[in-house]
Tab-separated table of C-alpha atoms and ligand atoms in Angstrom:
chain	number	residue	atom	x	y	z
V	20	MET	CA	-24.466	-28.080	15.682
V	21	THR	CA	-26.797	-24.661	16.845
V	22	THR	CA	-29.534	-23.904	14.570
V	23	SER	CA	-28.717	-19.467	14.239
V	24	GLY	CA	-30.364	-18.999	10.926
V	25	ASP	CA	-31.100	-19.974	7.293
V	26	GLY	CA	-27.377	-20.020	6.189
V	27	VAL	CA	-26.639	-21.967	9.581
V	28	GLY	CA	-28.480	-24.996	10.798
V	29	SER	CA	-28.771	-28.532	10.869
V	30	SER	CA	-27.900	-29.764	7.296
V	31	ALA	CA	-25.803	-32.487	6.689
V	32	TYR	CA	-23.441	-30.090	4.784
V	33	ALA	CA	-23.879	-27.088	6.859
V	34	PHE	CA	-21.122	-24.951	4.250
V	35	ASP	CA	-23.398	-24.044	1.342
V	36	VAL	CA	-22.801	-20.467	0.347
V	37	GLU	CA	-25.921	-19.962	-1.168
V	38	ARG	CA	-27.234	-19.995	1.384
V	39	ILE	CA	-25.079	-18.946	3.748
V	40	ARG	CA	-25.954	-16.024	1.148
V	41	ARG	CA	-29.631	-15.325	2.198
V	42	ASP	CA	-29.128	-14.238	5.969
V	43	PHE	CA	-26.682	-11.049	4.385
V	44	PRO	CA	-29.350	-8.866	2.435
V	45	VAL	CA	-26.527	-6.502	1.617
V	46	LEU	CA	-25.183	-8.852	-1.102
V	47	LYS	CA	-28.682	-8.300	-3.124
V	48	ARG	CA	-27.879	-4.737	-2.977
V	49	GLU	CA	-26.922	-2.933	-6.514
V	50	VAL	CA	-23.999	-0.487	-6.672
V	51	ASN	CA	-23.460	1.284	-10.017
V	52	GLY	CA	-25.949	-0.822	-11.294
V	53	HIS	CA	-24.037	-3.859	-10.800
V	54	THR	CA	-25.155	-6.468	-8.511
V	55	LEU	CA	-22.539	-5.626	-4.789
V	56	VAL	CA	-19.243	-8.160	-5.359
V	57	TYR	CA	-18.165	-7.254	-1.674
V	58	LEU	CA	-14.565	-8.337	-1.220
V	59	ASP	CA	-13.378	-5.429	1.713
V	60	ASN	CA	-13.890	-7.783	4.622
V	61	ALA	CA	-10.282	-7.457	6.141
V	62	ALA	CA	-11.379	-4.299	6.553
V	63	THR	CA	-15.059	-5.057	8.046
V	64	SER	CA	-17.244	-7.754	7.209
V	65	GLN	CA	-20.973	-7.310	6.251
V	66	ARG	CA	-23.251	-8.965	9.112
V	67	PRO	CA	-25.983	-11.478	8.933
V	68	VAL	CA	-29.289	-10.956	10.057
V	69	GLN	CA	-29.309	-12.803	12.927
V	70	VAL	CA	-26.977	-10.264	14.106
V	71	MET	CA	-28.903	-7.665	13.339
V	72	ALA	CA	-31.845	-8.568	14.966
V	73	GLU	CA	-30.426	-9.573	18.410
V	74	ILE	CA	-29.265	-5.957	18.545
V	75	THR	CA	-33.109	-5.038	17.652
V	76	ARG	CA	-34.275	-7.566	19.986
V	77	PHE	CA	-31.798	-5.953	23.213
V	78	TYR	CA	-32.684	-2.702	22.200
V	79	ARG	CA	-36.224	-3.422	21.960
V	80	ASP	CA	-36.550	-6.147	25.150
V	81	SER	CA	-33.741	-6.465	27.186
V	82	ASN	CA	-32.044	-2.563	27.259
V	83	ALA	CA	-30.525	-1.431	30.703
V	84	ASN	CA	-26.664	-0.917	32.013
V	85	ILE	CA	-25.373	-3.992	33.953
V	86	HIS	CA	-23.566	-4.631	36.991
V	87	ARG	CA	-25.503	-1.677	38.424
V	88	GLY	CA	-29.351	-2.764	38.966
V	89	VAL	CA	-30.935	-5.264	40.863
V	90	HIS	CA	-34.131	-4.487	38.441
V	91	THR	CA	-35.057	-7.392	36.058
V	92	LEU	CA	-34.101	-5.403	33.175
V	93	SER	CA	-30.448	-4.864	34.363
V	94	VAL	CA	-30.145	-8.417	35.202
V	95	GLU	CA	-30.990	-9.969	31.602
V	96	ALA	CA	-28.995	-7.867	30.735
V	97	THR	CA	-26.003	-8.637	32.883
V	98	ASP	CA	-26.748	-11.709	32.748
V	99	GLN	CA	-26.212	-11.844	28.034
V	100	TYR	CA	-23.602	-9.566	27.825
V	101	GLU	CA	-21.341	-12.274	30.111
V	102	GLY	CA	-22.787	-15.105	28.659
V	103	VAL	CA	-20.875	-13.736	25.723
V	104	ARG	CA	-17.710	-14.065	28.068
V	105	GLU	CA	-18.150	-17.758	27.508
V	106	LYS	CA	-18.711	-17.369	24.736
V	107	VAL	CA	-15.952	-16.001	23.075
V	108	ARG	CA	-14.465	-18.606	25.434
V	109	SER	CA	-15.013	-21.218	23.797
V	110	PHE	CA	-14.055	-19.695	20.225
V	111	ILE	CA	-10.969	-19.287	20.658
V	112	GLY	CA	-9.877	-22.274	23.215
V	113	ALA	CA	-9.258	-20.329	26.205
V	114	PRO	CA	-9.016	-21.588	29.833
V	115	SER	CA	-11.208	-19.477	31.737
V	116	ALA	CA	-13.942	-16.860	30.835
V	117	SER	CA	-13.069	-14.292	33.289
V	118	GLU	CA	-9.225	-13.879	31.023
V	119	ILE	CA	-12.066	-12.371	28.265
V	120	VAL	CA	-11.641	-8.315	28.476
V	121	PHE	CA	-13.940	-6.312	25.865
V	122	THR	CA	-12.680	-3.230	24.688
V	123	ARG	CA	-13.191	-0.909	21.483
V	124	ASN	CA	-11.525	-3.156	18.893
V	125	THR	CA	-8.048	-4.256	18.110
V	126	THR	CA	-6.077	-0.972	18.744
V	127	GLU	CA	-7.939	-0.646	21.749
V	128	SER	CA	-7.269	-4.137	22.785
V	129	ILE	CA	-3.207	-4.137	21.821
V	130	ASN	CA	-3.011	-0.135	23.512
V	131	LEU	CA	-4.373	-1.677	27.011
V	132	VAL	CA	-1.499	-3.721	26.678
V	133	ALA	CA	0.960	-0.999	26.602
V	134	HIS	CA	-0.482	1.198	28.519
V	135	ALA	CA	-1.187	-1.461	31.705
V	136	TRP	CA	0.984	-4.280	30.772
V	137	ALA	CA	3.772	-3.042	29.326
V	138	ARG	CA	4.456	0.539	31.421
V	139	ALA	CA	3.826	-1.885	34.411
V	140	PHE	CA	6.986	-4.355	33.390
V	141	LEU	CA	8.967	-2.946	30.900
V	142	GLU	CA	12.251	-0.930	31.619
V	143	ALA	CA	14.511	1.201	29.622
V	144	GLY	CA	17.109	-1.395	27.652
V	145	ASP	CA	14.530	-4.232	27.371
V	146	GLU	CA	13.137	-5.478	23.956
V	147	VAL	CA	10.039	-5.409	22.008
V	148	VAL	CA	10.014	-7.460	18.482
V	149	ILE	CA	7.694	-6.806	16.089
V	150	SER	CA	7.851	-7.758	12.358
V	151	GLU	CA	8.089	-5.427	9.149
V	152	ILE	CA	4.348	-6.803	8.042
V	153	GLU	CA	2.372	-5.789	11.441
V	154	HIS	CA	-0.784	-3.822	11.277
V	155	HIS	CA	-0.251	0.027	12.766
V	156	SER	CA	-1.751	-0.495	15.475
V	157	ASN	CA	0.957	-3.265	16.642
V	158	ILE	CA	3.522	-0.155	15.270
V	159	VAL	CA	2.527	2.436	16.334
V	160	PRO	CA	1.912	2.123	20.483
V	161	TRP	CA	5.301	0.258	20.943
V	162	GLN	CA	7.113	3.300	19.056
V	163	MET	CA	4.932	5.415	21.693
V	164	LEU	CA	6.295	3.228	24.371
V	165	ARG	CA	9.665	3.556	23.208
V	166	ASP	CA	9.910	7.204	22.832
V	167	GLU	CA	8.339	7.294	26.787
V	168	ARG	CA	10.382	4.491	28.511
V	169	GLY	CA	13.750	4.217	25.884
V	170	ILE	CA	12.476	0.874	25.277
V	171	VAL	CA	13.701	-1.160	22.807
V	172	LEU	CA	11.929	-1.727	19.542
V	173	ARG	CA	13.426	-4.418	16.944
V	174	HIS	CA	11.511	-6.485	14.356
V	175	ILE	CA	11.622	-9.135	12.286
V	176	PRO	CA	11.995	-8.418	8.006
V	177	MET	CA	9.697	-9.725	5.925
V	178	LEU	CA	11.348	-11.525	2.986
V	179	ASP	CA	10.338	-10.651	-1.012
V	180	ASP	CA	7.102	-13.407	-0.941
V	181	GLY	CA	5.513	-11.205	1.630
V	182	THR	CA	6.799	-14.209	4.665
V	183	LEU	CA	8.902	-13.383	7.968
V	184	ASP	CA	12.525	-13.870	7.687
V	185	LEU	CA	12.655	-16.532	10.401
V	186	ASP	CA	16.315	-17.125	10.235
V	187	VAL	CA	17.114	-13.197	11.153
V	188	ALA	CA	14.012	-13.833	14.086
V	189	ARG	CA	15.688	-16.247	15.798
V	190	ALA	CA	18.779	-14.025	15.677
V	191	THR	CA	16.823	-11.326	16.603
V	192	ILE	CA	13.878	-12.423	19.949
V	193	GLY	CA	16.934	-13.491	22.400
V	194	PRO	CA	17.620	-12.851	26.303
V	195	ARG	CA	16.699	-8.727	26.391
V	196	THR	CA	13.423	-9.671	24.398
V	197	LYS	CA	10.562	-9.127	26.605
V	198	LEU	CA	7.513	-8.946	24.451
V	199	LEU	CA	7.068	-10.527	21.148
V	200	ALA	CA	4.171	-8.428	19.380
V	201	ILE	CA	3.425	-10.489	15.915
V	202	THR	CA	0.383	-10.768	13.628
V	203	LEU	CA	-1.241	-14.179	12.866
V	204	MET	CA	-2.557	-12.940	9.084
V	205	SER	CA	-1.363	-10.070	7.587
V	206	ASN	CA	-3.908	-7.709	6.486
V	207	ALA	CA	-2.327	-6.574	3.688
V	208	LEU	CA	-0.838	-9.901	1.976
V	209	GLY	CA	-2.484	-12.266	4.140
V	210	THR	CA	0.566	-14.112	5.055
V	211	ILE	CA	0.120	-16.289	7.968
V	212	VAL	CA	2.418	-16.428	10.444
V	213	PRO	CA	3.639	-19.390	11.914
V	214	VAL	CA	3.805	-17.947	15.620
V	215	GLY	CA	3.438	-20.740	17.478
V	216	GLU	CA	7.083	-21.553	16.511
V	217	LEU	CA	8.677	-18.021	17.738
V	218	ALA	CA	6.365	-18.235	20.418
V	219	ASP	CA	8.730	-20.839	21.384
V	220	LEU	CA	11.552	-18.722	20.718
V	221	ALA	CA	10.376	-16.167	22.875
V	222	HIS	CA	9.136	-18.351	25.856
V	223	ALA	CA	12.470	-19.615	25.725
V	224	HIS	CA	14.126	-16.347	26.637
V	225	GLY	CA	10.987	-15.376	29.079
V	226	ALA	CA	9.596	-13.313	27.333
V	227	ARG	CA	5.261	-12.761	26.879
V	228	VAL	CA	3.740	-13.537	23.266
V	229	LEU	CA	0.802	-10.927	22.067
V	230	VAL	CA	-0.752	-11.943	18.940
V	231	ASP	CA	-2.736	-9.669	16.749
V	232	ALA	CA	-5.496	-11.706	15.413
V	233	ALA	CA	-7.367	-8.854	13.825
V	234	GLN	CA	-7.407	-10.776	10.650
V	235	ALA	CA	-6.946	-14.936	12.323
V	236	ALA	CA	-10.080	-14.577	14.398
V	237	PRO	CA	-12.479	-14.412	11.808
V	238	HIS	CA	-11.444	-16.909	9.147
V	239	LEU	CA	-8.805	-19.345	11.144
V	240	PRO	CA	-9.360	-21.561	14.024
V	241	ILE	CA	-7.904	-20.461	17.121
V	242	ASP	CA	-6.803	-22.462	20.213
V	243	VAL	CA	-4.764	-19.278	22.251
V	244	GLY	CA	-2.468	-22.833	23.967
V	245	GLU	CA	-1.723	-24.337	20.505
V	246	LEU	CA	-0.459	-21.009	19.496
V	247	GLY	CA	1.657	-20.230	22.586
V	248	ALA	CA	-0.268	-16.110	22.895
V	249	ASP	CA	0.249	-15.067	26.611
V	250	PHE	CA	-2.453	-12.052	25.198
V	251	LEU	CA	-4.104	-12.139	22.242
V	252	ALA	CA	-6.543	-9.359	20.377
V	253	PHE	CA	-9.234	-9.172	17.407
V	254	SER	CA	-12.335	-7.058	16.947
V	255	ALA	CA	-15.739	-8.255	16.348
V	256	HIS	CA	-16.768	-5.495	13.268
V	257	LYS	CA	-14.327	-8.175	10.744
V	258	MET	CA	-15.845	-11.528	12.251
V	259	LEU	CA	-19.954	-10.593	11.170
V	260	GLY	CA	-20.136	-8.414	14.675
V	261	PRO	CA	-20.926	-5.348	15.008
V	262	THR	CA	-18.671	-2.159	15.355
V	263	GLY	CA	-16.758	-0.540	18.533
V	264	VAL	CA	-16.218	-4.150	20.173
V	265	GLY	CA	-12.874	-5.811	20.504
V	266	VAL	CA	-11.517	-8.903	22.477
V	267	LEU	CA	-8.501	-8.749	24.819
V	268	TRP	CA	-7.534	-12.270	26.302
V	269	ALA	CA	-4.938	-12.707	28.563
V	270	ARG	CA	-3.462	-15.035	30.907
V	271	GLY	CA	-5.118	-14.767	33.966
V	272	GLU	CA	-2.179	-14.224	36.168
V	273	LEU	CA	-1.195	-11.564	34.263
V	274	LEU	CA	-4.596	-9.899	34.070
V	275	GLU	CA	-4.085	-10.223	38.021
V	276	ALA	CA	-0.649	-8.626	37.879
V	277	MET	CA	-1.180	-6.101	35.805
V	278	PRO	CA	-3.046	-2.217	36.837
V	279	PRO	CA	-6.147	-1.210	35.245
V	280	PHE	CA	-6.298	0.368	31.685
V	281	LEU	CA	-8.852	3.633	32.321
V	282	GLY	CA	-10.528	4.304	35.597
V	283	GLY	CA	-13.409	4.993	36.731
V	284	GLY	CA	-17.267	3.179	36.970
V	285	ASP	CA	-17.487	-0.121	37.222
V	286	MET	CA	-13.539	-1.142	37.179
V	287	ILE	CA	-13.541	-0.352	40.995
V	288	ALA	CA	-14.411	-2.604	44.233
V	289	THR	CA	-13.834	1.411	46.449
V	290	VAL	CA	-13.788	4.490	46.176
V	291	SER	CA	-12.950	7.187	49.396
V	292	LEU	CA	-11.936	10.142	47.875
V	293	THR	CA	-8.873	9.883	48.603
V	294	GLU	CA	-8.272	5.996	47.043
V	295	SER	CA	-10.024	3.641	45.399
V	296	THR	CA	-9.624	-0.479	45.116
V	297	TRP	CA	-9.826	-1.934	42.003
V	298	ASN	CA	-12.986	-4.961	40.749
V	299	GLU	CA	-11.885	-8.445	40.428
V	300	VAL	CA	-10.837	-9.499	36.536
V	301	PRO	CA	-11.861	-9.007	34.104
V	302	HIS	CA	-13.700	-6.324	35.280
V	303	LYS	CA	-10.713	-4.038	36.392
V	304	PHE	CA	-10.136	-3.763	32.194
V	305	GLU	CA	-13.805	-3.039	31.407
V	306	ALA	CA	-13.893	1.012	33.053
V	307	GLY	CA	-17.334	2.868	32.339
V	308	THR	CA	-20.998	1.584	30.249
V	309	PRO	CA	-18.831	-1.123	27.578
V	310	ASN	CA	-21.286	-1.888	23.978
V	311	VAL	CA	-23.656	-4.000	25.732
V	312	GLY	CA	-25.712	-4.314	22.698
V	313	GLY	CA	-22.781	-4.779	20.800
V	314	VAL	CA	-21.147	-7.511	22.575
V	315	ILE	CA	-24.634	-9.323	22.896
V	316	ALA	CA	-24.631	-8.831	19.685
V	317	PHE	CA	-21.123	-10.102	19.161
V	318	GLY	CA	-22.683	-12.904	20.816
V	319	THR	CA	-24.209	-14.207	18.074
V	320	ALA	CA	-21.944	-13.840	15.120
V	321	ILE	CA	-20.212	-16.343	16.925
V	322	ASP	CA	-22.530	-18.163	17.276
V	323	TYR	CA	-22.999	-18.038	13.422
V	324	LEU	CA	-19.074	-19.159	12.529
V	325	GLN	CA	-19.236	-22.204	15.826
V	326	ALA	CA	-21.938	-23.657	13.623
V	327	LEU	CA	-20.164	-22.964	10.425
V	328	ASP	CA	-17.354	-24.575	11.772
V	329	MET	CA	-13.878	-22.144	11.212
V	330	GLU	CA	-12.067	-25.404	9.760
V	331	ARG	CA	-15.179	-25.125	7.186
V	332	VAL	CA	-14.459	-21.517	7.174
V	333	ARG	CA	-10.852	-22.037	6.184
V	334	ALA	CA	-11.316	-24.239	3.508
V	335	HIS	CA	-13.737	-22.501	1.339
V	336	GLU	CA	-11.727	-19.251	2.100
V	337	ARG	CA	-8.233	-20.937	0.886
V	338	GLU	CA	-10.166	-22.775	-2.073
V	339	LEU	CA	-11.796	-19.436	-3.622
V	340	THR	CA	-7.913	-17.487	-2.532
V	341	GLY	CA	-6.213	-20.574	-4.421
V	342	TYR	CA	-8.733	-19.620	-7.298
V	343	ALA	CA	-8.288	-16.241	-7.019
V	344	LEU	CA	-4.858	-16.038	-7.357
V	345	SER	CA	-4.292	-18.275	-10.605
V	346	THR	CA	-7.224	-16.446	-12.244
V	347	LEU	CA	-5.836	-12.696	-11.139
V	348	ALA	CA	-1.503	-14.186	-12.466
V	349	ARG	CA	-3.543	-14.856	-15.779
V	350	VAL	CA	-4.337	-11.015	-16.221
V	351	PRO	CA	-1.845	-8.949	-17.995
V	352	GLY	CA	-0.078	-6.472	-16.183
V	353	VAL	CA	-1.122	-7.731	-12.923
V	354	THR	CA	1.665	-8.139	-10.076
V	355	LEU	CA	0.313	-10.708	-7.433
V	356	HIS	CA	1.850	-9.729	-3.438
V	357	GLY	CA	2.829	-12.075	-0.450
V	358	PRO	CA	3.134	-15.268	-1.009
V	359	LEU	CA	1.372	-17.533	-3.992
V	360	ASP	CA	0.642	-21.174	-1.999
V	361	PRO	CA	-3.171	-20.705	-0.855
V	362	ASN	CA	-2.056	-22.610	2.142
V	363	LEU	CA	0.682	-20.224	3.649
V	364	ARG	CA	-2.187	-17.258	3.184
V	365	GLY	CA	-5.076	-16.580	4.254
V	366	GLY	CA	-8.352	-14.744	2.532
V	367	VAL	CA	-6.245	-11.281	0.963
V	368	VAL	CA	-5.162	-10.654	-2.568
V	369	SER	CA	-2.866	-7.526	-2.860
V	370	PHE	CA	-1.870	-7.228	-6.411
V	371	SER	CA	-0.533	-3.878	-8.601
V	372	LEU	CA	-1.963	-3.422	-12.144
V	373	GLU	CA	1.123	-1.776	-14.378
V	374	GLY	CA	0.612	1.297	-15.339
V	375	VAL	CA	-2.864	2.403	-13.384
V	376	HIS	CA	-2.618	4.034	-9.497
V	377	PRO	CA	-4.251	1.114	-7.094
V	378	HIS	CA	-6.702	3.417	-6.343
V	379	ASP	CA	-8.199	4.108	-10.283
V	380	VAL	CA	-8.359	0.194	-10.322
V	381	GLY	CA	-10.608	0.551	-6.800
V	382	GLN	CA	-12.261	3.288	-9.028
V	383	VAL	CA	-12.794	1.278	-11.674
V	384	LEU	CA	-13.893	-2.364	-10.636
V	385	ASP	CA	-16.604	-0.192	-7.877
V	386	SER	CA	-18.068	1.186	-10.688
V	387	ARG	CA	-19.028	-2.386	-11.818
V	388	GLY	CA	-20.174	-3.565	-8.263
V	389	VAL	CA	-17.306	-5.070	-7.046
V	390	ALA	CA	-15.924	-3.321	-4.069
V	391	ILE	CA	-12.067	-3.742	-2.960
V	392	ARG	CA	-10.089	-1.423	-0.628
V	393	ALA	CA	-6.992	0.422	-2.647
V	394	GLY	CA	-4.012	1.835	-0.182
V	395	HIS	CA	-1.623	1.286	2.010
V	396	HIS	CA	-4.161	-0.361	4.757
V	397	CYS	CA	-2.763	0.630	7.130
V	398	ALA	CA	1.073	-1.111	6.914
V	399	GLN	CA	3.314	1.433	5.397
V	400	PRO	CA	6.105	-0.460	6.151
V	401	VAL	CA	4.738	-3.463	4.222
V	402	MET	CA	4.481	-0.860	1.056
V	403	GLN	CA	7.716	0.535	2.073
V	404	ARG	CA	9.581	-2.705	1.920
V	405	LEU	CA	7.821	-3.523	-1.685
V	406	GLY	CA	8.980	-0.197	-3.028
V	407	ILE	CA	5.425	0.917	-4.198
V	408	PRO	CA	2.669	3.693	-2.105
V	409	ALA	CA	-0.425	0.932	-2.107
V	410	THR	CA	-2.145	-1.903	-3.631
V	411	ALA	CA	-5.381	-2.974	-4.412
V	412	ARG	CA	-6.096	-5.182	-2.310
V	413	ALA	CA	-9.450	-8.037	-2.456
V	414	SER	CA	-10.422	-10.026	0.709
V	415	PHE	CA	-12.470	-13.244	1.012
V	416	TYR	CA	-15.016	-14.441	3.617
V	417	ILE	CA	-17.983	-16.842	4.201
V	418	TYR	CA	-19.905	-15.886	1.596
V	419	ASN	CA	-17.798	-15.202	-1.631
V	420	THR	CA	-18.131	-17.452	-4.386
V	421	ARG	CA	-15.860	-18.593	-7.122
V	422	ASP	CA	-18.258	-16.224	-9.518
V	423	GLU	CA	-17.589	-13.155	-7.391
V	424	VAL	CA	-13.295	-14.068	-8.499
V	425	ASP	CA	-14.825	-14.066	-11.710
V	426	ALA	CA	-16.816	-10.465	-11.840
V	427	LEU	CA	-13.158	-9.577	-10.185
V	428	GLU	CA	-10.930	-10.675	-12.773
V	429	GLU	CA	-13.259	-9.872	-15.868
V	430	ALA	CA	-13.299	-5.944	-14.027
V	431	VAL	CA	-9.451	-5.888	-13.843
V	432	ARG	CA	-8.862	-6.548	-17.501
V	433	GLU	CA	-11.188	-4.091	-17.902
V	434	THR	CA	-9.727	-1.690	-15.738
V	435	ALA	CA	-6.383	-2.247	-17.845
V	436	SER	CA	-7.659	-1.586	-21.201
V	437	TYR	CA	-9.883	1.277	-20.019
V	438	PHE	CA	-6.276	2.482	-18.811
V	439	GLY	CA	-5.185	1.284	-22.890
V	440	PHE	CA	-1.866	-0.891	-20.821
V	441	THR	CA	-0.544	-2.696	-22.953
V	442	PRO	CA	2.555	-5.606	-21.409
V	443	GLY	CA	5.453	-4.630	-20.976
V	444	ALA	CA	4.189	-0.693	-20.894
V	445	THR	CA	5.869	1.699	-18.296
V	446	VAL	CA	4.835	2.104	-15.329
V	447	ALA	CA	3.265	5.779	-15.120
E	15	PLP	N1	-4.337	-6.026	13.253
E	15	PLP	C1	-5.125	-6.098	11.938
E	15	PLP	C2	-4.029	-7.080	11.222
E	15	PLP	C3	-6.108	-5.638	10.725
E	15	PLP	O1	-6.160	-5.312	10.334
E	15	PLP	C4	-6.055	-4.739	11.738
E	15	PLP	C5	-7.718	-4.248	10.867
E	15	PLP	O2	-7.917	-3.707	9.450
E	15	PLP	C6	-6.132	-3.821	12.959
E	15	PLP	C7	-5.316	-4.676	13.509
E	15	PLP	C8	-7.265	-2.675	13.414
E	15	PLP	O3	-8.291	-3.342	13.850
E	15	PLP	P1	-9.151	-1.892	14.409
E	15	PLP	O4	-9.246	-1.326	13.364
E	15	PLP	O5	-10.444	-3.056	14.671
E	15	PLP	O6	-8.813	-1.469	15.689
């Protein structure tokens, strides 16, 4: 085990939440007279001091552009940036570091596949299958492609408990399917999708599988081989890293066959005034100066998570989620959305409080220092399916505790009494 900080070290029991919390100074902050309880991790995580120190170190000691200079700083920056590909490769169990493309975020990674792969290889009438619980970033690019190219967009529906209807999935994925684009974990409900099973189905019909791992990569152990993914997309900012850094992993042969996404510097081998040839993979997909410092600091975030061990991260969050589900279920007027079994969901608990709009829940909780999300969570089809405009959503990470879940419960109870809720009253 590597020693990357105060919270993550060589102790026999590495997963020590109190020690981890010391690496996140923001958790000591007062918000509205209360110690912050940060439960908006599905939107973005906090960053440990190690990641912040790495950003400072890079700009203080090694800052230079990459792949361009022969001077020492440029070579150092290039080595550090390229070294993070290997860390990402190992984190997701990919065969080769050259299959790791750095983007700005999950959204850009999915758009890269829609632009470069789908526009080159899909024709009118070909089918792309998504699900009803996707984030907008795994819906809108396919609708745009449908409108431009005449592909057919189909979806796997959600059942009442927030899981997917696998019977319909079996009937939907078929010989015309060219791509299954599916989330591994829903940001709105926490549902963990049996992607491996669906990927087998898609592959049996010769389709490719794109996995949106924006929520899964920060919270679950990931192995692209076991998942059966052909493309995998995720964002650094949800997993202790900086904003503005994302990853697209794709099978090497797919990256080789795909045309570039954006044109410009660094993605070329040669340029004349009449034509250009492309750089080798993955550089072919990284046009222009990337977020060099951000990628390097993302490497530190990955070190941090790997030292913790993703199995333990998952175990911690499953325990906390189970506790939150049972705690909130006891609050009169609370309806929990999504699967009630913590084995079927990640650390996301979406709920409604009878008679109170989720935004009001969010505001009252904020006045007590509890940060949650209220809204449609960029998953409007989920809200449409539930027949509600929005939910309140608490989401957990490595530094959250049972005491914080208790603070959440207390604040939700106070919200109910603040709005004069009486169980069974009509929703306003
Ligand atoms: N997919 C899922 C499941 C998400 O939860 C999110 C962000 O919340 C995204 C995609 C988009 O991520 P980003 O905004 O980092 O591109």
